[in-house]
Structure formats: C-alpha cells, structure tokens
Amino acid sequence: MEEGEGDCFHDVVIMGQNGIPRTVKIPVVQELARRGLEFLPKVFMKEHNCSHGDNITLPPPINMAKLGKWAEPDVRAQELAKLASCAKEWGMFLVSDHGIEKTSVIHGVKEAVEGFFRLPLEEKRASVGSYASVDNMGYGQNFVKSEDQALDWIDRLAMKAAPKEGVDEGRLHVWPQKPPNFSCLLGEQEAKIVVRDVLSTPGKSPVQVTEKYIEQARKLCDHLLQALAEALSLNPHAFIQNFDPESSEINVRVNYYPPCPQPEIAMGISPHSDASGLTLLTQFGSAGGLQVMNGRRWATVPWPCEELLVNVGDLVEIMSDGRLKSPWHRVVAMEEERFSVALFYNPPSSAEIQPVQGGDGCYRKVVVGDYVRHSYEVSPTLEKQAIAYAKKA
C-alpha cells in the first residue's frame, strides 16, 4: 500500500450529541481491499445475511426507437404499454436504442472512472474535495451519521454536472482534476474549459466524447419523462414541464465496490430510494449486485454490464400521485470488483412540484430542494421513510 495505515481514512462530519458538528475518520474501503484482508473489519459488519436475493426476470429492454415520433402507431402503443407495466411493477427498467453511444461514450465513461480509482489515495484526495453535508458532493462516503453505524463497503465520487452555474462555482471541489480527461469524458461542453490545454495534444482527443454523455443522457431522460406520462394516459408534458432546460439539475455519482472478503455479512449500499426524478445507471466490472424489494423479499436485478438501467425516483412518484413508485433497492457486496455510475436528473431545486390528480391522492406539493435535503437528513433508514415528507397528513 502506498500510503501509511494512518492516512487511509475519509474525513466525515457528523452531528454530535451536543448538536455541534465534529469530524470522524472513516476507513477508505479501496485501501482496505488492497491489503488482501481475509476478514471483514467490524465497522462494516451488518447484523444479518446480506447476500441472499430471489432471482427475477425483468421484461426485455424498452426500445426507445419504438417510442420515437416516427415509430408505427401500433408498435409505439405496444412499447408504451410495456413501459407502463414494467415501471409500475418494478419502478425500474432497462432501455435499448437509447441514443447514448456505447463504443465511444459509455466506454469513455468507463475509462474515466477506472482511471480515477487507479490513482493513489493522496492524488484522489488532492484532485477533488471530500463529501460536504450541504450538497452531498465529493469523494468518500456519504450518509454517515454516527460512529456506531455499520458502514457500507463502498467508496463514492459525486459531482455536479448541471446547471452550468453550479458546475462552475463548485468545479474545484467536485470535478476531479485527475485523470486529466475526467471532466471531458463525463462532462458537458462547459467542462472542456478546465482541460482545454490538455486536449490540445496530438492524437485521439477526449474532445470527441466531450458534450456527449451528459447531453445524451439528458435527452434520454427528457424522452422517458414524456413517454412515462403518456404510458400512464397523462398529458405528455405532465412530468417534463417541471424540468427547465437551463436550470434543471444533474448530479453524477460514481460507486466503487472493491472485492469484499466476506460479502455475506457486508452491504455495498444500504437500502434506499432515489431522491431524484429519474436515475440513469450503467455498471462496469461485475454484474449481479443490485437488488430490489419485491413484496417483502429482496430480488436480484438481471442487469448486464454496460447496459442502461433507469430507476423511477421519489420526485416522479410524487408527480405521478403514486401511479409510479420509486423502488426500494440496495447493492450487496461481492467478491469481485464492481463500478456503477448513477446520473440523477432533477427539476431545479427551487421548483415546486405537485401531483397530477387521479392517482393515490395522498401526495402534496413540495419544493424539490426541500425534499432532497430532507431525504439526505433522514437517510439511511430501515424502510422507505423519506417519501412520507411528501404525503398529506
């Protein structure tokens, strides 16, 4: 290991019993894994067997081309029905023919992510800030509330991608400066400014995939928001009207799961729902870690590597008046290394969203930023609790 044992910690701010914030040290999971541990450190041990999950079969991927305006009406109607069925039953679905280029863009994301986590710990720390409680951005672990809490077997990197003002203001604390092509491979066009000099070198430049991942992901999410509304027999603009093109928010979170010595008693990510409109995910390395609550049992989601998975977020659950439910899901630890990249697409923080009447009838208006902050404050929870904030008394 390149760093001394005493240096292999993330600094995390928690609230003390006296109400005064204080900093505690959390082990860096990647550095623990590099030691070749035979036994899991106690701080990561959960109280029950974490690995078991039933096997399920998701419907075939939603073909986005069949939802396009040029699709045959009968074909489009069938695909909308499939989307409605899968979104209602599972709150998640795979997508194909989605417009995000696999060879250049998704593989470019994979290179950027793996390049960052190959850096020595001190270089990772120097290139991006630690998690900040105010915006949940940075490198380390989040949702740590207590020194007695059983930790997840994960290291995370979370970044602002949109709107432009948020990216520019927080760039030094959010977008990694190493590897030098990170923001180019993952970011919007504005991110090119930071690494313009790097990109002037001869050869195949990352500028070829700049503009693409975030830009294409936004287009996909916008298309899905309209398709979901239409699939539920709502006005196609029922959801998308809350997502302003200039001020809607996109955050990207990279999850790194190092090989775990005892995965049956550890957890990659504790159970949660996403405080987002939609979440777009891809994974690299190994598959099989994602599980979703099905009734009262956990089920392993069949999700091939480098395929795109979409989660319904809490905010769309609210907008749909409960017609769609955000899935309660978790990630189990594994013996193999695994990465995932989650893109969270939200209306502007200041936007007030309200349910489209005719659903469950138990949701109320909420301000997006207030809901997201509440979700961060109460997480982690044993059950799906944060959504209660948006329900009528």
PDB file of C-alpha atoms in Angstrom, residues 189-368:
ATOM      1  CA  GLN A 189     -19.415  21.139 -23.062  1.00  0.00           C
ATOM      2  CA  GLU A 190     -18.550  23.690 -20.363  1.00  0.00           C
ATOM      3  CA  ALA A 191     -16.222  21.167 -18.705  1.00  0.00           C
ATOM      4  CA  LYS A 192     -13.856  21.408 -21.676  1.00  0.00           C
ATOM      5  CA  ILE A 193     -12.660  24.822 -20.491  1.00  0.00           C
ATOM      6  CA  VAL A 194     -10.892  23.316 -17.474  1.00  0.00           C
ATOM      7  CA  VAL A 195      -8.796  20.913 -19.520  1.00  0.00           C
ATOM      8  CA  ARG A 196      -8.512  22.847 -22.777  1.00  0.00           C
ATOM      9  CA  ASP A 197      -4.722  22.797 -22.707  1.00  0.00           C
ATOM     10  CA  VAL A 198      -4.631  19.046 -22.105  1.00  0.00           C
ATOM     11  CA  LEU A 199      -6.895  18.434 -25.065  1.00  0.00           C
ATOM     12  CA  SER A 200      -4.610  20.295 -27.483  1.00  0.00           C
ATOM     13  CA  THR A 201      -2.175  17.368 -27.572  1.00  0.00           C
ATOM     14  CA  PRO A 202      -1.986  15.365 -30.800  1.00  0.00           C
ATOM     15  CA  GLY A 203      -3.774  12.053 -31.268  1.00  0.00           C
ATOM     16  CA  LYS A 204      -7.266  10.950 -30.379  1.00  0.00           C
ATOM     17  CA  SER A 205      -8.601  13.661 -28.109  1.00  0.00           C
ATOM     18  CA  PRO A 206     -11.239  13.171 -25.413  1.00  0.00           C
ATOM     19  CA  VAL A 207     -12.996  16.130 -27.030  1.00  0.00           C
ATOM     20  CA  GLN A 208     -14.532  13.516 -29.351  1.00  0.00           C
ATOM     21  CA  VAL A 209     -16.654  12.283 -26.473  1.00  0.00           C
ATOM     22  CA  THR A 210     -16.979  15.617 -24.681  1.00  0.00           C
ATOM     23  CA  GLU A 211     -20.513  17.070 -24.723  1.00  0.00           C
ATOM     24  CA  LYS A 212     -21.915  13.609 -25.178  1.00  0.00           C
ATOM     25  CA  TYR A 213     -22.591  11.648 -22.016  1.00  0.00           C
ATOM     26  CA  ILE A 214     -24.425  14.329 -20.041  1.00  0.00           C
ATOM     27  CA  GLU A 215     -26.005  15.825 -23.153  1.00  0.00           C
ATOM     28  CA  GLN A 216     -27.242  12.478 -24.480  1.00  0.00           C
ATOM     29  CA  ALA A 217     -28.344  11.327 -21.027  1.00  0.00           C
ATOM     30  CA  ARG A 218     -30.432  14.478 -20.606  1.00  0.00           C
ATOM     31  CA  LYS A 219     -32.123  13.859 -23.964  1.00  0.00           C
ATOM     32  CA  LEU A 220     -32.863  10.278 -22.976  1.00  0.00           C
ATOM     33  CA  CYS A 221     -34.327  11.317 -19.621  1.00  0.00           C
ATOM     34  CA  ASP A 222     -36.479  14.005 -21.260  1.00  0.00           C
ATOM     35  CA  HIS A 223     -37.774  11.435 -23.752  1.00  0.00           C
ATOM     36  CA  LEU A 224     -38.527   8.994 -20.931  1.00  0.00           C
ATOM     37  CA  LEU A 225     -40.351  11.582 -18.832  1.00  0.00           C
ATOM     38  CA  GLN A 226     -42.700  12.274 -21.732  1.00  0.00           C
ATOM     39  CA  ALA A 227     -43.101   8.590 -22.566  1.00  0.00           C
ATOM     40  CA  LEU A 228     -43.843   7.668 -18.944  1.00  0.00           C
ATOM     41  CA  ALA A 229     -46.557  10.315 -18.721  1.00  0.00           C
ATOM     42  CA  GLU A 230     -48.090   9.128 -21.993  1.00  0.00           C
ATOM     43  CA  ALA A 231     -47.862   5.483 -20.891  1.00  0.00           C
ATOM     44  CA  LEU A 232     -49.932   6.432 -17.826  1.00  0.00           C
ATOM     45  CA  SER A 233     -52.540   8.141 -20.063  1.00  0.00           C
ATOM     46  CA  LEU A 234     -51.483  11.578 -18.820  1.00  0.00           C
ATOM     47  CA  ASN A 235     -50.594  14.701 -20.760  1.00  0.00           C
ATOM     48  CA  PRO A 236     -47.130  14.002 -22.244  1.00  0.00           C
ATOM     49  CA  HIS A 237     -45.879  17.228 -20.609  1.00  0.00           C
ATOM     50  CA  ALA A 238     -47.161  16.322 -17.137  1.00  0.00           C
ATOM     51  CA  PHE A 239     -43.668  15.483 -15.826  1.00  0.00           C
ATOM     52  CA  ILE A 240     -41.301  17.190 -18.258  1.00  0.00           C
ATOM     53  CA  GLN A 241     -42.855  20.601 -17.580  1.00  0.00           C
ATOM     54  CA  ASN A 242     -41.048  20.613 -14.229  1.00  0.00           C
ATOM     55  CA  PHE A 243     -37.606  20.202 -15.847  1.00  0.00           C
ATOM     56  CA  ASP A 244     -36.358  23.583 -17.081  1.00  0.00           C
ATOM     57  CA  PRO A 245     -33.660  23.133 -19.771  1.00  0.00           C
ATOM     58  CA  GLU A 246     -31.466  25.857 -18.241  1.00  0.00           C
ATOM     59  CA  SER A 247     -31.804  25.210 -14.521  1.00  0.00           C
ATOM     60  CA  SER A 248     -32.685  21.539 -14.042  1.00  0.00           C
ATOM     61  CA  GLU A 249     -30.063  19.702 -12.031  1.00  0.00           C
ATOM     62  CA  ILE A 250     -27.901  16.750 -12.994  1.00  0.00           C
ATOM     63  CA  ASN A 251     -25.601  15.106 -10.469  1.00  0.00           C
ATOM     64  CA  VAL A 252     -23.353  12.164 -11.241  1.00  0.00           C
ATOM     65  CA  ARG A 253     -22.329   9.653  -8.586  1.00  0.00           C
ATOM     66  CA  VAL A 254     -19.665   7.015  -9.176  1.00  0.00           C
ATOM     67  CA  ASN A 255     -19.889   3.989  -6.889  1.00  0.00           C
ATOM     68  CA  TYR A 256     -16.791   1.826  -6.478  1.00  0.00           C
ATOM     69  CA  TYR A 257     -17.224  -1.564  -4.790  1.00  0.00           C
ATOM     70  CA  PRO A 258     -13.837  -3.208  -4.130  1.00  0.00           C
ATOM     71  CA  PRO A 259     -13.682  -7.002  -3.722  1.00  0.00           C
ATOM     72  CA  CYS A 260     -15.126  -7.884  -0.313  1.00  0.00           C
ATOM     73  CA  PRO A 261     -13.594 -10.654   1.855  1.00  0.00           C
ATOM     74  CA  GLN A 262     -16.944 -11.615   3.452  1.00  0.00           C
ATOM     75  CA  PRO A 263     -19.744 -10.329   1.232  1.00  0.00           C
ATOM     76  CA  GLU A 264     -22.419 -12.315   3.056  1.00  0.00           C
ATOM     77  CA  ILE A 265     -22.122 -10.009   6.100  1.00  0.00           C
ATOM     78  CA  ALA A 266     -21.459  -6.716   4.305  1.00  0.00           C
ATOM     79  CA  MET A 267     -23.503  -4.291   2.224  1.00  0.00           C
ATOM     80  CA  GLY A 268     -22.431  -2.300  -0.836  1.00  0.00           C
ATOM     81  CA  ILE A 269     -25.175   0.308  -0.460  1.00  0.00           C
ATOM     82  CA  SER A 270     -27.798   0.177   2.266  1.00  0.00           C
ATOM     83  CA  PRO A 271     -31.476   0.075   1.232  1.00  0.00           C
ATOM     84  CA  HIS A 272     -32.799   3.359  -0.140  1.00  0.00           C
ATOM     85  CA  SER A 273     -34.908   5.026  -2.799  1.00  0.00           C
ATOM     86  CA  ASP A 274     -33.524   7.799  -5.014  1.00  0.00           C
ATOM     87  CA  ALA A 275     -34.347  11.437  -4.213  1.00  0.00           C
ATOM     88  CA  SER A 276     -34.450  12.196  -7.945  1.00  0.00           C
ATOM     89  CA  GLY A 277     -36.809  12.499 -10.868  1.00  0.00           C
ATOM     90  CA  LEU A 278     -35.137   9.746 -12.845  1.00  0.00           C
ATOM     91  CA  THR A 279     -31.870   7.932 -12.220  1.00  0.00           C
ATOM     92  CA  LEU A 280     -29.890   6.603 -15.170  1.00  0.00           C
ATOM     93  CA  LEU A 281     -27.353   3.886 -14.331  1.00  0.00           C
ATOM     94  CA  THR A 282     -24.632   1.894 -16.005  1.00  0.00           C
ATOM     95  CA  GLN A 283     -22.177  -0.574 -14.439  1.00  0.00           C
ATOM     96  CA  PHE A 284     -18.736  -1.995 -15.193  1.00  0.00           C
ATOM     97  CA  GLY A 285     -16.717  -4.931 -13.902  1.00  0.00           C
ATOM     98  CA  SER A 286     -19.208  -7.375 -12.422  1.00  0.00           C
ATOM     99  CA  ALA A 287     -22.980  -7.679 -12.517  1.00  0.00           C
ATOM    100  CA  GLY A 288     -25.447  -9.063 -10.014  1.00  0.00           C
ATOM    101  CA  GLY A 289     -25.064  -6.723  -7.034  1.00  0.00           C
ATOM    102  CA  LEU A 290     -28.266  -4.706  -7.400  1.00  0.00           C
ATOM    103  CA  GLN A 291     -31.347  -5.948  -5.552  1.00  0.00           C
ATOM    104  CA  VAL A 292     -34.873  -4.560  -5.350  1.00  0.00           C
ATOM    105  CA  MET A 293     -37.582  -5.178  -2.780  1.00  0.00           C
ATOM    106  CA  ASN A 294     -40.261  -7.400  -4.308  1.00  0.00           C
ATOM    107  CA  GLY A 295     -43.135  -7.711  -1.867  1.00  0.00           C
ATOM    108  CA  ARG A 296     -41.279  -8.399   1.384  1.00  0.00           C
ATOM    109  CA  ARG A 297     -38.301 -10.173  -0.213  1.00  0.00           C
ATOM    110  CA  TRP A 298     -35.155  -8.982  -1.937  1.00  0.00           C
ATOM    111  CA  ALA A 299     -34.726  -9.902  -5.581  1.00  0.00           C
ATOM    112  CA  THR A 300     -31.537  -9.714  -7.656  1.00  0.00           C
ATOM    113  CA  VAL A 301     -31.978  -7.491 -10.723  1.00  0.00           C
ATOM    114  CA  PRO A 302     -30.769  -9.054 -14.001  1.00  0.00           C
ATOM    115  CA  TRP A 303     -28.728  -6.130 -15.305  1.00  0.00           C
ATOM    116  CA  PRO A 304     -25.955  -6.810 -17.857  1.00  0.00           C
ATOM    117  CA  CYS A 305     -22.744  -4.772 -17.669  1.00  0.00           C
ATOM    118  CA  GLU A 306     -22.658  -1.598 -19.749  1.00  0.00           C
ATOM    119  CA  GLU A 307     -26.415  -1.685 -20.326  1.00  0.00           C
ATOM    120  CA  LEU A 308     -28.506   1.268 -19.152  1.00  0.00           C
ATOM    121  CA  LEU A 309     -30.964   0.857 -16.304  1.00  0.00           C
ATOM    122  CA  VAL A 310     -33.499   3.532 -15.320  1.00  0.00           C
ATOM    123  CA  ASN A 311     -34.890   3.982 -11.810  1.00  0.00           C
ATOM    124  CA  VAL A 312     -38.047   5.932 -11.052  1.00  0.00           C
ATOM    125  CA  GLY A 313     -37.121   8.498  -8.398  1.00  0.00           C
ATOM    126  CA  ASP A 314     -39.122   9.824  -5.455  1.00  0.00           C
ATOM    127  CA  LEU A 315     -39.893  13.054  -7.330  1.00  0.00           C
ATOM    128  CA  VAL A 316     -41.641  11.233 -10.182  1.00  0.00           C
ATOM    129  CA  GLU A 317     -43.538   9.179  -7.596  1.00  0.00           C
ATOM    130  CA  ILE A 318     -44.796  12.494  -6.179  1.00  0.00           C
ATOM    131  CA  MET A 319     -45.567  13.993  -9.612  1.00  0.00           C
ATOM    132  CA  SER A 320     -47.436  10.850 -10.674  1.00  0.00           C
ATOM    133  CA  ASP A 321     -49.536  10.916  -7.492  1.00  0.00           C
ATOM    134  CA  GLY A 322     -48.308   7.426  -6.701  1.00  0.00           C
ATOM    135  CA  ARG A 323     -49.135   5.904 -10.078  1.00  0.00           C
ATOM    136  CA  LEU A 324     -45.435   5.036 -10.166  1.00  0.00           C
ATOM    137  CA  LYS A 325     -43.429   4.114  -7.072  1.00  0.00           C
ATOM    138  CA  SER A 326     -39.713   4.642  -6.605  1.00  0.00           C
ATOM    139  CA  PRO A 327     -38.136   1.240  -5.901  1.00  0.00           C
ATOM    140  CA  TRP A 328     -36.658   0.384  -2.517  1.00  0.00           C
ATOM    141  CA  HIS A 329     -33.301  -1.057  -3.533  1.00  0.00           C
ATOM    142  CA  ARG A 330     -29.849  -1.924  -2.270  1.00  0.00           C
ATOM    143  CA  VAL A 331     -26.485  -3.205  -3.503  1.00  0.00           C
ATOM    144  CA  VAL A 332     -24.932  -6.300  -1.952  1.00  0.00           C
ATOM    145  CA  ALA A 333     -21.183  -6.675  -1.543  1.00  0.00           C
ATOM    146  CA  MET A 334     -19.400  -9.106  -3.850  1.00  0.00           C
ATOM    147  CA  GLU A 335     -16.089 -10.910  -4.126  1.00  0.00           C
ATOM    148  CA  GLU A 336     -15.480  -9.214  -7.487  1.00  0.00           C
ATOM    149  CA  GLU A 337     -14.679  -5.570  -8.189  1.00  0.00           C
ATOM    150  CA  ARG A 338     -17.602  -3.525  -9.493  1.00  0.00           C
ATOM    151  CA  PHE A 339     -18.286   0.062 -10.583  1.00  0.00           C
ATOM    152  CA  SER A 340     -21.552   1.813 -11.269  1.00  0.00           C
ATOM    153  CA  VAL A 341     -22.299   5.332 -12.483  1.00  0.00           C
ATOM    154  CA  ALA A 342     -25.606   6.919 -11.482  1.00  0.00           C
ATOM    155  CA  LEU A 343     -26.914  10.071 -13.129  1.00  0.00           C
ATOM    156  CA  PHE A 344     -29.631  11.831 -11.124  1.00  0.00           C
ATOM    157  CA  TYR A 345     -31.961  14.099 -13.107  1.00  0.00           C
ATOM    158  CA  ASN A 346     -33.975  16.590 -11.060  1.00  0.00           C
ATOM    159  CA  PRO A 347     -36.090  19.691 -11.583  1.00  0.00           C
ATOM    160  CA  PRO A 348     -34.493  22.916 -10.295  1.00  0.00           C
ATOM    161  CA  SER A 349     -34.087  22.996  -6.510  1.00  0.00           C
ATOM    162  CA  SER A 350     -36.425  25.990  -6.276  1.00  0.00           C
ATOM    163  CA  ALA A 351     -39.177  24.322  -8.318  1.00  0.00           C
ATOM    164  CA  GLU A 352     -42.426  23.373  -6.626  1.00  0.00           C
ATOM    165  CA  ILE A 353     -43.786  20.103  -7.947  1.00  0.00           C
ATOM    166  CA  GLN A 354     -47.299  18.834  -7.422  1.00  0.00           C
ATOM    167  CA  PRO A 355     -49.046  15.528  -8.088  1.00  0.00           C
ATOM    168  CA  VAL A 356     -51.202  15.008 -11.157  1.00  0.00           C
ATOM    169  CA  GLN A 357     -54.563  14.265  -9.603  1.00  0.00           C
ATOM    170  CA  GLY A 358     -56.263  10.933 -10.113  1.00  0.00           C
ATOM    171  CA  GLY A 359     -53.648   8.656  -8.583  1.00  0.00           C
ATOM    172  CA  ASP A 360     -53.372   7.620  -4.946  1.00  0.00           C
ATOM    173  CA  GLY A 361     -54.483  11.073  -3.816  1.00  0.00           C
ATOM    174  CA  CYS A 362     -52.164  11.111  -0.818  1.00  0.00           C
ATOM    175  CA  TYR A 363     -49.308  13.315  -2.137  1.00  0.00           C
ATOM    176  CA  ARG A 364     -48.895  17.075  -1.736  1.00  0.00           C
ATOM    177  CA  LYS A 365     -46.901  19.895  -3.289  1.00  0.00           C
ATOM    178  CA  VAL A 366     -43.222  20.017  -2.322  1.00  0.00           C
ATOM    179  CA  VAL A 367     -40.254  22.197  -3.167  1.00  0.00           C
ATOM    180  CA  VAL A 368     -37.626  19.987  -4.798  1.00  0.00           C
TER     181      VAL A 368
END
